[in-house]
């Protein structure tokens, strides 16, 4: 006889096509949450993922990541019909894995994250097969993101299909976890009924943070270093960043500054070409590296920078992983976004300007560069304190574990 879930480890299947181990470059949120829930709440998580993202390749996987059970899906191509087919292929593989899993090895609950909705629906199907609760983590708002960021029309077949899927998974979930702090109203409206919600924002395992140290420019007297670390895609608005940097390089009164772009994505080649075309001499591109190395490079920076598109999508707030990595590094953040929920502004942790406004971004960067090292250090400390208080992933893991146990208890 199987003992009740309250007296044994809670067994969770976490379905996320693009989940990767903590040792890999990229978004490691779920690997960290799984570890923390295991350490703190006796939750055993199996992460069901694909074998790579189009910018987090399969070779980046850690063979020691025993929480992962990858399904055989090719590395995802860039946006287009092949990307959609890749998502469908992943969903089919997840369902097949569920059907082939003996019931004695079934989880107590299935949690599906929504980097895309096909994986979420597959998670629901597996939960139904196992006859266990289904939990949904809403990361990106689909299909709103397709309409607002990629310009698809409301009548596009993919948008129409995703609208049906979105409503279905919201209504089917026993609990909906929200990454975006202001998205609850959207979820309730689309679902058309009351949905149990729990906010689980992105954040940082603060116990793993190194000492912030002193920026290299302060110790060596070198140029002010501005660093971006993250994806190089359309939503990241790095073209705006380079437009602003063009203004700075052409300003005869600008201080000595450098811009380092760390990461990868389908826009990287276009961005390199733009730098070459404009003859920008203080911009460098670097390959993606695991999180510990990213943190070391942030320690060398004077300013960390992040840009967004000008989109109504961010009316629900923002909660990107890398923003909290930035703030936790105790460096001032230069942010370009239009949102009512702006962590940098709330923390007094840097400078905020409107999105897709190169002139405003250039002025903000120049203002931060002209600020004394002591003032930049103060802004950085403010950001780090904010992350410790509001975005410690240990606290997020505790909340998630509690909600999952509650869902299982309700049956």
GROMACS .gro file of C-alpha atoms in nm:
model
  411
    1UNK     CA    1   0.000   0.000   0.000
    2UNK     CA    2   0.133   0.346  -0.096
    3UNK     CA    3   0.170   0.580   0.203
    4UNK     CA    4  -0.014   0.914   0.184
    5UNK     CA    5   0.173   1.201   0.018
    6UNK     CA    6   0.183   1.391   0.350
    7UNK     CA    7   0.415   1.126   0.503
    8UNK     CA    8   0.653   1.074   0.213
    9UNK     CA    9   0.838   1.292  -0.040
   10UNK     CA   10   0.608   1.474  -0.278
   11UNK     CA   11   0.681   1.350  -0.630
   12UNK     CA   12   0.648   1.609  -0.905
   13UNK     CA   13   0.678   1.593  -1.281
   14UNK     CA   14   0.783   1.938  -1.409
   15UNK     CA   15   0.727   1.972  -1.784
   16UNK     CA   16   0.931   2.245  -1.956
   17UNK     CA   17   1.063   2.204  -2.309
   18UNK     CA   18   1.358   2.437  -2.249
   19UNK     CA   19   1.460   2.358  -1.891
   20UNK     CA   20   1.836   2.319  -1.842
   21UNK     CA   21   2.067   2.226  -1.551
   22UNK     CA   22   2.212   2.487  -1.318
   23UNK     CA   23   2.557   2.433  -1.472
   24UNK     CA   24   2.442   2.535  -1.824
   25UNK     CA   25   2.425   2.881  -1.984
   26UNK     CA   26   2.075   3.024  -1.993
   27UNK     CA   27   1.759   3.013  -1.782
   28UNK     CA   28   1.815   2.766  -1.497
   29UNK     CA   29   1.511   2.863  -1.287
   30UNK     CA   30   1.349   2.521  -1.271
   31UNK     CA   31   1.667   2.331  -1.194
   32UNK     CA   32   1.729   2.570  -0.904
   33UNK     CA   33   1.370   2.549  -0.778
   34UNK     CA   34   1.380   2.169  -0.797
   35UNK     CA   35   1.699   2.158  -0.591
   36UNK     CA   36   1.564   2.401  -0.333
   37UNK     CA   37   1.229   2.222  -0.299
   38UNK     CA   38   1.419   1.897  -0.246
   39UNK     CA   39   1.650   2.050   0.015
   40UNK     CA   40   1.386   2.249   0.201
   41UNK     CA   41   1.047   2.081   0.149
   42UNK     CA   42   1.107   1.712   0.073
   43UNK     CA   43   0.987   1.746  -0.286
   44UNK     CA   44   1.134   1.512  -0.546
   45UNK     CA   45   1.111   1.666  -0.893
   46UNK     CA   46   1.163   1.500  -1.228
   47UNK     CA   47   1.216   1.768  -1.495
   48UNK     CA   48   1.081   1.649  -1.829
   49UNK     CA   49   1.248   1.861  -2.096
   50UNK     CA   50   1.366   1.855  -2.455
   51UNK     CA   51   1.728   1.814  -2.551
   52UNK     CA   52   1.804   2.175  -2.621
   53UNK     CA   53   1.686   2.519  -2.714
   54UNK     CA   54   1.785   2.700  -3.033
   55UNK     CA   55   2.036   2.895  -2.826
   56UNK     CA   56   2.089   2.649  -2.540
   57UNK     CA   57   2.223   2.357  -2.737
   58UNK     CA   58   2.204   1.998  -2.622
   59UNK     CA   59   2.580   1.979  -2.570
   60UNK     CA   60   2.545   2.226  -2.282
   61UNK     CA   61   2.368   1.963  -2.070
   62UNK     CA   62   2.523   1.828  -1.754
   63UNK     CA   63   2.537   1.449  -1.741
   64UNK     CA   64   2.514   1.468  -1.361
   65UNK     CA   65   2.178   1.645  -1.374
   66UNK     CA   66   1.990   1.342  -1.247
   67UNK     CA   67   1.664   1.533  -1.200
   68UNK     CA   68   1.635   1.563  -1.576
   69UNK     CA   69   1.463   1.312  -1.801
   70UNK     CA   70   1.497   1.448  -2.151
   71UNK     CA   71   1.268   1.334  -2.430
   72UNK     CA   72   1.416   1.290  -2.780
   73UNK     CA   73   1.339   1.614  -2.960
   74UNK     CA   74   1.574   1.797  -3.195
   75UNK     CA   75   1.724   2.130  -3.091
   76UNK     CA   76   1.460   2.391  -3.166
   77UNK     CA   77   1.510   2.605  -3.477
   78UNK     CA   78   1.446   2.977  -3.480
   79UNK     CA   79   1.094   3.119  -3.512
   80UNK     CA   80   0.873   2.986  -3.792
   81UNK     CA   81   0.667   2.682  -3.882
   82UNK     CA   82   0.955   2.447  -3.795
   83UNK     CA   83   0.958   2.593  -3.443
   84UNK     CA   84   0.587   2.522  -3.403
   85UNK     CA   85   0.635   2.166  -3.528
   86UNK     CA   86   0.920   2.126  -3.281
   87UNK     CA   87   0.687   2.231  -2.999
   88UNK     CA   88   0.425   1.981  -3.115
   89UNK     CA   89   0.690   1.711  -3.133
   90UNK     CA   90   0.793   1.783  -2.774
   91UNK     CA   91   0.430   1.767  -2.657
   92UNK     CA   92   0.381   1.431  -2.830
   93UNK     CA   93   0.699   1.294  -2.671
   94UNK     CA   94   0.584   1.405  -2.325
   95UNK     CA   95   0.249   1.229  -2.367
   96UNK     CA   96   0.424   0.917  -2.497
   97UNK     CA   97   0.656   0.919  -2.196
   98UNK     CA   98   0.358   0.946  -1.965
   99UNK     CA   99   0.176   0.655  -2.131
  100UNK     CA  100   0.486   0.436  -2.102
  101UNK     CA  101   0.550   0.516  -1.736
  102UNK     CA  102   0.423   0.245  -1.499
  103UNK     CA  103   0.150   0.371  -1.268
  104UNK     CA  104   0.356   0.264  -0.966
  105UNK     CA  105   0.606   0.533  -1.072
  106UNK     CA  106   0.347   0.802  -1.129
  107UNK     CA  107   0.402   1.146  -0.971
  108UNK     CA  108   0.171   1.301  -0.713
  109UNK     CA  109   0.123   1.612  -0.928
  110UNK     CA  110   0.221   1.737  -1.274
  111UNK     CA  111   0.346   2.096  -1.307
  112UNK     CA  112   0.372   2.231  -1.662
  113UNK     CA  113   0.548   2.556  -1.742
  114UNK     CA  114   0.445   2.763  -2.043
  115UNK     CA  115   0.736   2.873  -2.254
  116UNK     CA  116   0.478   2.741  -2.501
  117UNK     CA  117   0.122   2.613  -2.460
  118UNK     CA  118   0.170   2.280  -2.641
  119UNK     CA  119   0.385   2.161  -2.353
  120UNK     CA  120   0.124   2.283  -2.105
  121UNK     CA  121  -0.152   2.085  -2.275
  122UNK     CA  122   0.074   1.779  -2.281
  123UNK     CA  123   0.128   1.822  -1.908
  124UNK     CA  124  -0.248   1.826  -1.851
  125UNK     CA  125  -0.290   1.509  -2.058
  126UNK     CA  126  -0.023   1.329  -1.856
  127UNK     CA  127  -0.186   1.444  -1.531
  128UNK     CA  128  -0.519   1.304  -1.649
  129UNK     CA  129  -0.353   0.972  -1.738
  130UNK     CA  130  -0.192   0.949  -1.395
  131UNK     CA  131  -0.513   1.078  -1.227
  132UNK     CA  132  -0.323   1.341  -1.033
  133UNK     CA  133  -0.364   1.720  -0.997
  134UNK     CA  134  -0.242   1.951  -1.273
  135UNK     CA  135  -0.057   2.275  -1.194
  136UNK     CA  136   0.034   2.539  -1.451
  137UNK     CA  137   0.314   2.796  -1.440
  138UNK     CA  138   0.237   3.096  -1.661
  139UNK     CA  139   0.566   3.242  -1.780
  140UNK     CA  140   0.482   3.411  -2.110
  141UNK     CA  141   0.131   3.520  -2.204
  142UNK     CA  142   0.034   3.326  -2.514
  143UNK     CA  143  -0.085   3.420  -2.769
  144UNK     CA  144  -0.051   3.783  -2.659
  145UNK     CA  145   0.326   3.764  -2.701
  146UNK     CA  146   0.290   3.654  -3.064
  147UNK     CA  147   0.063   3.949  -3.138
  148UNK     CA  148   0.253   4.218  -2.949
  149UNK     CA  149   0.615   4.115  -3.014
  150UNK     CA  150   0.608   3.928  -3.346
  151UNK     CA  151   0.323   4.120  -3.509
  152UNK     CA  152   0.089   3.830  -3.583
  153UNK     CA  153  -0.272   3.933  -3.644
  154UNK     CA  154  -0.556   3.826  -3.421
  155UNK     CA  155  -0.706   3.620  -3.704
  156UNK     CA  156  -0.386   3.423  -3.765
  157UNK     CA  157  -0.460   3.048  -3.732
  158UNK     CA  158  -0.184   2.998  -3.474
  159UNK     CA  159  -0.318   3.283  -3.262
  160UNK     CA  160  -0.672   3.144  -3.286
  161UNK     CA  161  -0.560   2.795  -3.180
  162UNK     CA  162  -0.354   2.932  -2.892
  163UNK     CA  163  -0.647   3.137  -2.763
  164UNK     CA  164  -0.845   2.816  -2.723
  165UNK     CA  165  -0.548   2.641  -2.561
  166UNK     CA  166  -0.484   2.932  -2.324
  167UNK     CA  167  -0.841   2.936  -2.194
  168UNK     CA  168  -0.842   2.559  -2.160
  169UNK     CA  169  -0.524   2.524  -1.952
  170UNK     CA  170  -0.621   2.812  -1.722
  171UNK     CA  171  -0.955   2.646  -1.651
  172UNK     CA  172  -0.808   2.295  -1.621
  173UNK     CA  173  -0.536   2.380  -1.368
  174UNK     CA  174  -0.581   2.309  -0.998
  175UNK     CA  175  -0.345   2.599  -0.930
  176UNK     CA  176  -0.192   2.858  -1.163
  177UNK     CA  177   0.152   2.992  -1.072
  178UNK     CA  178   0.219   3.345  -1.197
  179UNK     CA  179   0.570   3.460  -1.287
  180UNK     CA  180   0.453   3.803  -1.404
  181UNK     CA  181   0.332   3.992  -1.097
  182UNK     CA  182   0.040   4.165  -1.269
  183UNK     CA  183  -0.094   3.882  -1.485
  184UNK     CA  184  -0.358   3.750  -1.245
  185UNK     CA  185  -0.635   3.971  -1.383
  186UNK     CA  186  -0.555   3.851  -1.737
  187UNK     CA  187  -0.568   3.484  -1.632
  188UNK     CA  188  -0.900   3.523  -1.451
  189UNK     CA  189  -1.052   3.714  -1.744
  190UNK     CA  190  -0.944   3.460  -2.005
  191UNK     CA  191  -1.051   3.166  -1.787
  192UNK     CA  192  -1.394   3.320  -1.736
  193UNK     CA  193  -1.410   3.193  -1.379
  194UNK     CA  194  -1.222   3.209  -1.050
  195UNK     CA  195  -0.881   3.038  -1.068
  196UNK     CA  196  -0.655   2.959  -0.773
  197UNK     CA  197  -0.346   3.178  -0.822
  198UNK     CA  198  -0.003   3.190  -0.657
  199UNK     CA  199   0.274   3.434  -0.745
  200UNK     CA  200   0.616   3.272  -0.793
  201UNK     CA  201   0.838   3.539  -0.952
  202UNK     CA  202   1.179   3.486  -1.099
  203UNK     CA  203   1.471   3.545  -0.869
  204UNK     CA  204   1.809   3.429  -0.744
  205UNK     CA  205   1.932   3.167  -0.499
  206UNK     CA  206   2.097   3.430  -0.281
  207UNK     CA  207   2.293   3.167  -0.087
  208UNK     CA  208   2.508   3.110  -0.396
  209UNK     CA  209   2.597   3.474  -0.461
  210UNK     CA  210   2.964   3.577  -0.451
  211UNK     CA  211   3.078   3.895  -0.280
  212UNK     CA  212   3.011   4.186  -0.519
  213UNK     CA  213   3.367   4.316  -0.508
  214UNK     CA  214   3.479   4.634  -0.682
  215UNK     CA  215   3.439   4.710  -1.054
  216UNK     CA  216   3.756   4.674  -1.259
  217UNK     CA  217   3.746   5.038  -1.369
  218UNK     CA  218   3.769   5.154  -1.008
  219UNK     CA  219   4.071   4.936  -0.930
  220UNK     CA  220   4.254   4.986  -1.262
  221UNK     CA  221   4.135   5.328  -1.374
  222UNK     CA  222   4.009   5.183  -1.702
  223UNK     CA  223   3.697   5.276  -1.904
  224UNK     CA  224   3.347   5.249  -1.759
  225UNK     CA  225   3.227   4.897  -1.845
  226UNK     CA  226   2.864   4.840  -1.948
  227UNK     CA  227   2.756   4.475  -1.968
  228UNK     CA  228   2.454   4.299  -2.115
  229UNK     CA  229   2.418   3.925  -2.047
  230UNK     CA  230   2.126   3.740  -2.197
  231UNK     CA  231   1.942   3.636  -2.510
  232UNK     CA  232   2.003   3.814  -2.840
  233UNK     CA  233   1.650   3.799  -2.981
  234UNK     CA  234   1.388   4.034  -3.119
  235UNK     CA  235   1.217   4.100  -2.781
  236UNK     CA  236   1.550   4.207  -2.626
  237UNK     CA  237   1.568   4.527  -2.835
  238UNK     CA  238   1.946   4.514  -2.864
  239UNK     CA  239   1.924   4.721  -3.182
  240UNK     CA  240   1.805   5.008  -2.962
  241UNK     CA  241   2.105   4.949  -2.737
  242UNK     CA  242   2.341   4.974  -3.035
  243UNK     CA  243   2.161   5.285  -3.163
  244UNK     CA  244   2.224   5.445  -2.823
  245UNK     CA  245   2.585   5.330  -2.825
  246UNK     CA  246   2.633   5.486  -3.167
  247UNK     CA  247   2.526   5.821  -3.017
  248UNK     CA  248   2.771   5.774  -2.730
  249UNK     CA  249   3.069   5.687  -2.952
  250UNK     CA  250   3.003   5.993  -3.164
  251UNK     CA  251   2.985   6.229  -2.866
  252UNK     CA  252   3.324   6.401  -2.835
  253UNK     CA  253   3.261   6.474  -2.465
  254UNK     CA  254   3.164   6.115  -2.375
  255UNK     CA  255   3.383   5.942  -2.114
  256UNK     CA  256   3.576   5.628  -2.203
  257UNK     CA  257   3.319   5.344  -2.206
  258UNK     CA  258   3.291   4.987  -2.335
  259UNK     CA  259   2.988   4.768  -2.409
  260UNK     CA  260   3.010   4.388  -2.369
  261UNK     CA  261   2.727   4.174  -2.508
  262UNK     CA  262   2.734   3.823  -2.357
  263UNK     CA  263   2.500   3.554  -2.488
  264UNK     CA  264   2.350   3.419  -2.806
  265UNK     CA  265   2.032   3.422  -3.014
  266UNK     CA  266   1.900   3.446  -3.363
  267UNK     CA  267   1.965   3.823  -3.390
  268UNK     CA  268   2.333   3.802  -3.298
  269UNK     CA  269   2.463   3.790  -3.655
  270UNK     CA  270   2.248   4.092  -3.749
  271UNK     CA  271   2.379   4.281  -3.448
  272UNK     CA  272   2.739   4.201  -3.536
  273UNK     CA  273   2.676   4.327  -3.888
  274UNK     CA  274   2.529   4.650  -3.749
  275UNK     CA  275   2.838   4.708  -3.533
  276UNK     CA  276   3.066   4.649  -3.831
  277UNK     CA  277   2.858   4.871  -4.058
  278UNK     CA  278   2.876   5.162  -3.813
  279UNK     CA  279   3.240   5.109  -3.725
  280UNK     CA  280   3.173   5.087  -3.352
  281UNK     CA  281   3.504   5.020  -3.180
  282UNK     CA  282   3.406   4.981  -2.816
  283UNK     CA  283   3.148   4.701  -2.856
  284UNK     CA  284   3.243   4.334  -2.810
  285UNK     CA  285   3.038   4.015  -2.844
  286UNK     CA  286   3.102   3.716  -2.619
  287UNK     CA  287   2.967   3.360  -2.619
  288UNK     CA  288   2.720   3.245  -2.353
  289UNK     CA  289   2.874   3.103  -2.036
  290UNK     CA  290   2.735   2.924  -1.728
  291UNK     CA  291   2.583   3.138  -1.453
  292UNK     CA  292   2.888   3.135  -1.220
  293UNK     CA  293   3.102   3.280  -1.500
  294UNK     CA  294   2.835   3.535  -1.588
  295UNK     CA  295   2.844   3.654  -1.228
  296UNK     CA  296   3.220   3.696  -1.245
  297UNK     CA  297   3.184   3.914  -1.554
  298UNK     CA  298   2.915   4.118  -1.383
  299UNK     CA  299   3.160   4.182  -1.098
  300UNK     CA  300   3.388   4.356  -1.348
  301UNK     CA  301   3.107   4.579  -1.473
  302UNK     CA  302   3.025   4.932  -1.364
  303UNK     CA  303   2.676   4.930  -1.518
  304UNK     CA  304   2.443   4.648  -1.625
  305UNK     CA  305   2.194   4.718  -1.902
  306UNK     CA  306   1.862   4.573  -2.015
  307UNK     CA  307   1.623   4.687  -2.289
  308UNK     CA  308   1.270   4.593  -2.394
  309UNK     CA  309   1.038   4.659  -2.685
  310UNK     CA  310   0.769   4.925  -2.652
  311UNK     CA  311   0.471   4.693  -2.607
  312UNK     CA  312   0.140   4.677  -2.415
  313UNK     CA  313   0.250   4.325  -2.317
  314UNK     CA  314   0.445   4.469  -2.024
  315UNK     CA  315   0.135   4.623  -1.867
  316UNK     CA  316   0.130   4.300  -1.665
  317UNK     CA  317   0.475   4.371  -1.524
  318UNK     CA  318   0.817   4.221  -1.592
  319UNK     CA  319   1.005   3.941  -1.417
  320UNK     CA  320   1.301   3.825  -1.627
  321UNK     CA  321   1.560   3.601  -1.465
  322UNK     CA  322   1.854   3.812  -1.574
  323UNK     CA  323   1.716   4.132  -1.424
  324UNK     CA  324   1.740   3.981  -1.075
  325UNK     CA  325   2.084   3.841  -1.153
  326UNK     CA  326   2.181   4.197  -1.244
  327UNK     CA  327   2.039   4.350  -0.928
  328UNK     CA  328   2.185   4.077  -0.708
  329UNK     CA  329   2.529   4.159  -0.849
  330UNK     CA  330   2.510   4.494  -0.664
  331UNK     CA  331   2.563   4.700  -0.976
  332UNK     CA  332   2.341   4.986  -1.098
  333UNK     CA  333   2.099   4.881  -1.373
  334UNK     CA  334   2.022   5.086  -1.681
  335UNK     CA  335   1.674   4.972  -1.787
  336UNK     CA  336   1.458   5.077  -2.084
  337UNK     CA  337   1.099   4.960  -2.038
  338UNK     CA  338   0.742   5.088  -2.006
  339UNK     CA  339   0.572   4.898  -1.725
  340UNK     CA  340   0.381   4.989  -1.410
  341UNK     CA  341   0.581   4.728  -1.213
  342UNK     CA  342   0.948   4.818  -1.249
  343UNK     CA  343   1.178   4.651  -0.991
  344UNK     CA  344   1.470   4.883  -1.068
  345UNK     CA  345   1.260   5.191  -0.999
  346UNK     CA  346   1.102   5.033  -0.689
  347UNK     CA  347   1.446   4.951  -0.550
  348UNK     CA  348   1.612   5.280  -0.650
  349UNK     CA  349   1.867   5.052  -0.812
  350UNK     CA  350   1.956   5.241  -1.127
  351UNK     CA  351   1.811   5.455  -1.406
  352UNK     CA  352   1.491   5.389  -1.603
  353UNK     CA  353   1.411   5.537  -1.945
  354UNK     CA  354   1.137   5.475  -2.206
  355UNK     CA  355   1.184   5.177  -2.440
  356UNK     CA  356   1.302   5.205  -2.801
  357UNK     CA  357   1.431   5.559  -2.740
  358UNK     CA  358   1.805   5.557  -2.826
  359UNK     CA  359   1.859   5.919  -2.728
  360UNK     CA  360   1.707   5.871  -2.382
  361UNK     CA  361   1.905   5.548  -2.335
  362UNK     CA  362   2.230   5.719  -2.434
  363UNK     CA  363   2.165   6.005  -2.191
  364UNK     CA  364   2.085   5.760  -1.913
  365UNK     CA  365   2.407   5.568  -1.971
  366UNK     CA  366   2.612   5.886  -1.983
  367UNK     CA  367   2.450   6.005  -1.660
  368UNK     CA  368   2.537   5.680  -1.483
  369UNK     CA  369   2.890   5.685  -1.625
  370UNK     CA  370   2.940   6.039  -1.491
  371UNK     CA  371   2.810   5.940  -1.147
  372UNK     CA  372   3.071   5.882  -0.879
  373UNK     CA  373   3.173   5.520  -0.800
  374UNK     CA  374   3.031   5.571  -0.451
  375UNK     CA  375   2.687   5.666  -0.587
  376UNK     CA  376   2.689   5.374  -0.833
  377UNK     CA  377   2.779   5.146  -0.541
  378UNK     CA  378   2.483   5.283  -0.342
  379UNK     CA  379   2.243   5.212  -0.628
  380UNK     CA  380   2.388   4.863  -0.660
  381UNK     CA  381   2.342   4.791  -0.290
  382UNK     CA  382   1.980   4.904  -0.314
  383UNK     CA  383   1.914   4.658  -0.596
  384UNK     CA  384   2.083   4.370  -0.412
  385UNK     CA  385   1.882   4.436  -0.095
  386UNK     CA  386   1.560   4.437  -0.299
  387UNK     CA  387   1.641   4.096  -0.446
  388UNK     CA  388   1.725   3.949  -0.106
  389UNK     CA  389   1.392   4.072   0.029
  390UNK     CA  390   1.156   3.999  -0.262
  391UNK     CA  391   1.323   3.758  -0.506
  392UNK     CA  392   1.511   3.497  -0.307
  393UNK     CA  393   1.436   3.171  -0.490
  394UNK     CA  394   1.442   2.980  -0.161
  395UNK     CA  395   1.127   3.169  -0.059
  396UNK     CA  396   0.974   3.109  -0.402
  397UNK     CA  397   1.051   2.737  -0.376
  398UNK     CA  398   0.883   2.720  -0.033
  399UNK     CA  399   0.570   2.886  -0.172
  400UNK     CA  400   0.558   2.656  -0.474
  401UNK     CA  401   0.606   2.343  -0.263
  402UNK     CA  402   0.329   2.450  -0.026
  403UNK     CA  403   0.086   2.512  -0.314
  404UNK     CA  404   0.168   2.180  -0.478
  405UNK     CA  405   0.108   1.994  -0.152
  406UNK     CA  406  -0.221   2.179  -0.110
  407UNK     CA  407  -0.330   2.078  -0.461
  408UNK     CA  408  -0.248   1.714  -0.385
  409UNK     CA  409  -0.431   1.735  -0.054
  410UNK     CA  410  -0.744   1.863  -0.227
  411UNK     CA  411  -0.719   1.567  -0.464
   0.00000   0.00000   0.00000
